[in-house]
Every structure is written in C-alpha cells, then in structure tokens.
Short mmCIF file of C-alpha atoms in Angstrom, two decimals:
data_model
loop_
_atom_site.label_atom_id
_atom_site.label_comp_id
_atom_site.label_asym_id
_atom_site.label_seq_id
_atom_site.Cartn_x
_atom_site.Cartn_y
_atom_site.Cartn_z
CA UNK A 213 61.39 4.17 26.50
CA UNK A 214 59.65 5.72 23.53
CA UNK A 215 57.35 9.00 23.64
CA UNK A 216 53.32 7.53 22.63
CA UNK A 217 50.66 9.87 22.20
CA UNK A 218 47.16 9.14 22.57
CA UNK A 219 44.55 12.09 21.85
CA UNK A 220 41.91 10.88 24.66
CA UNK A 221 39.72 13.74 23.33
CA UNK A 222 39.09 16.89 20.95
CA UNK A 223 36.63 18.89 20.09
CA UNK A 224 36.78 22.38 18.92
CA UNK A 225 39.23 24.16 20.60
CA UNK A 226 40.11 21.78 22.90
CA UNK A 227 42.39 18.62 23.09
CA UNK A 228 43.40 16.27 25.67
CA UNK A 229 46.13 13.88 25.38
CA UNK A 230 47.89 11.34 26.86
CA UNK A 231 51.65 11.42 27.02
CA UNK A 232 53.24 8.20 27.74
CA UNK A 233 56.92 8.11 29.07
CA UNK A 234 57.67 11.39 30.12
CA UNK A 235 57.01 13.50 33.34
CA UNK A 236 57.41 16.76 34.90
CA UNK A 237 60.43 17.70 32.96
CA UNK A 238 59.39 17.73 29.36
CA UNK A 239 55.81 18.34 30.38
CA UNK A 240 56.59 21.69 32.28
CA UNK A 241 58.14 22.94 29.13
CA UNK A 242 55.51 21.84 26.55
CA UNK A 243 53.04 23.97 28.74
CA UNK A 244 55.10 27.29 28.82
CA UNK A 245 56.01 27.11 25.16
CA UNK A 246 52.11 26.57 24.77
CA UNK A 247 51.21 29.35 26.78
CA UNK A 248 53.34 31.37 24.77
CA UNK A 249 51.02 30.83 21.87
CA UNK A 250 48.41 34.40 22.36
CA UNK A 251 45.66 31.91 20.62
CA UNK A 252 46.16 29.30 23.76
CA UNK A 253 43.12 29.87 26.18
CA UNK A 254 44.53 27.57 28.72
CA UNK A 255 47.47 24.44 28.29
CA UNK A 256 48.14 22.51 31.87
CA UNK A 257 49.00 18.69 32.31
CA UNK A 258 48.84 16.71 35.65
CA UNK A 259 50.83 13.06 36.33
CA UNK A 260 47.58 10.70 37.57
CA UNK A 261 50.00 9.09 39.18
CA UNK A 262 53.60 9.35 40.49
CA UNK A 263 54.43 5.62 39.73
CA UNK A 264 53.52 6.14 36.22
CA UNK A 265 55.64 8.15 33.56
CA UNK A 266 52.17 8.98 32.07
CA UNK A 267 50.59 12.77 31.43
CA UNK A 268 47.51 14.13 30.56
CA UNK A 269 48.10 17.43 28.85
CA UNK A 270 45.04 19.70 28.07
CA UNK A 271 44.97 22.29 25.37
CA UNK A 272 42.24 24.83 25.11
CA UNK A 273 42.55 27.14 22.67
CA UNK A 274 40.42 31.15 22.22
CA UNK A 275 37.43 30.79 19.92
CA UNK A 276 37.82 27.38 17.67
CA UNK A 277 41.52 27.41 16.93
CA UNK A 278 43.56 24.30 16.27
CA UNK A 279 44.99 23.03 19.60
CA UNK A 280 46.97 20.37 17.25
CA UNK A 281 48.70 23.32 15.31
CA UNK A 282 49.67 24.71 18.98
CA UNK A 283 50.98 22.16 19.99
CA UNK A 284 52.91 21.71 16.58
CA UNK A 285 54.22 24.89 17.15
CA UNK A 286 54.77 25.05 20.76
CA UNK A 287 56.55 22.01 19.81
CA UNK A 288 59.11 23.95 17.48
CA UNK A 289 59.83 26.52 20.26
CA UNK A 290 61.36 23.76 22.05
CA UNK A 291 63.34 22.59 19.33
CA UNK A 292 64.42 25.95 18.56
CA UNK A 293 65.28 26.41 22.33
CA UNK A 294 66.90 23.10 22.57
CA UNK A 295 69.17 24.11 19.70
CA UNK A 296 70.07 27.45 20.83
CA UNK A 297 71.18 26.09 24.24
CA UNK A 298 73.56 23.42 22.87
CA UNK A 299 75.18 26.35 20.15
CA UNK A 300 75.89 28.35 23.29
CA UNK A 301 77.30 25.48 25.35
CA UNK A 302 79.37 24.36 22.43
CA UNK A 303 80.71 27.96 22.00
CA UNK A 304 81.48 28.07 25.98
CA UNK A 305 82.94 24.75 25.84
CA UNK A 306 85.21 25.33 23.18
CA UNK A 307 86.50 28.61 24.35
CA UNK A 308 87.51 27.18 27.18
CA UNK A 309 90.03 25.02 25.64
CA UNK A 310 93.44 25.71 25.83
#
C-alpha cells in the first residue's frame, strides 16, 4: 500500500494531516525529526483507530513559520538517517566476510 496525504487543515503555523498507510513506526520518527526543528512549537500524531493504518499528524510551528517546510525538512533528516544506517550496515556486513 501506497503513502496518501491529505492536509485536513492549515492555517498559520499550524497543519494537520492525514497519513494514510502507515502507523506507529514511521509516524514516531516523523515526530522526533520534527521536534528537532527549534522553529517546531509542538509536532504529535495519534492512530484514531487501531484497525486503521491511518494518522493524524499535527504540526505547530513558533510565531507563523511554515509547518510544510518542517515537515519537508524533518522529512530529509530521515532520509539522511535512513542512508547513514544502511552505509554502516553495509560496511559491517562486508567486513564480516571472509
């Protein structure tokens, strides 16, 4: 199943979307990479319901910032995490050959 996004609301510095097809997993990571952001007020997301793969993540952001640049960025982080794991399991992996 395929990520959707639906932006359910914004307004200033705040955005609320809906993230359909993932859970707790990548959720839980979008909101500490957001929270790494200084400008990010607040960034939490709750599962309505456990039957559902659905989220509702909300962004609020200090003064009027761009929550969708945030997220852009918190975004990134993860890549750039992502990427740095696999490196370092490649290196283990192959130094572990004979």
């Amino acid at each position: 199943m395929r990520m959707k996004l639906k932006i359910l609301k914004q307004e200033g510095g705040f955005l609320e979307l809906e993230i359909e097809g993932e859970g707790h997993t990548f959720c839980n990571a979008l909101q500490d990479s957001l929270l790494k952001d200084e400008e990010v007020y607040l960034a939490g997301y709750a599962i309505p319901h456990p039957l559902e793969k659905k989220a509702i993540l909300q962004v609020r952001m200090k003064e009027e910032k761009n929550p969708l640049q945030a997220l852009v960025k918190a975004a990134e982080r993860l890549k750039a995490d992502a990427q740095a794991f696999m490196d370092a399991f490649q290196k283990a992996y192959d130094e572990r050959k004979p």
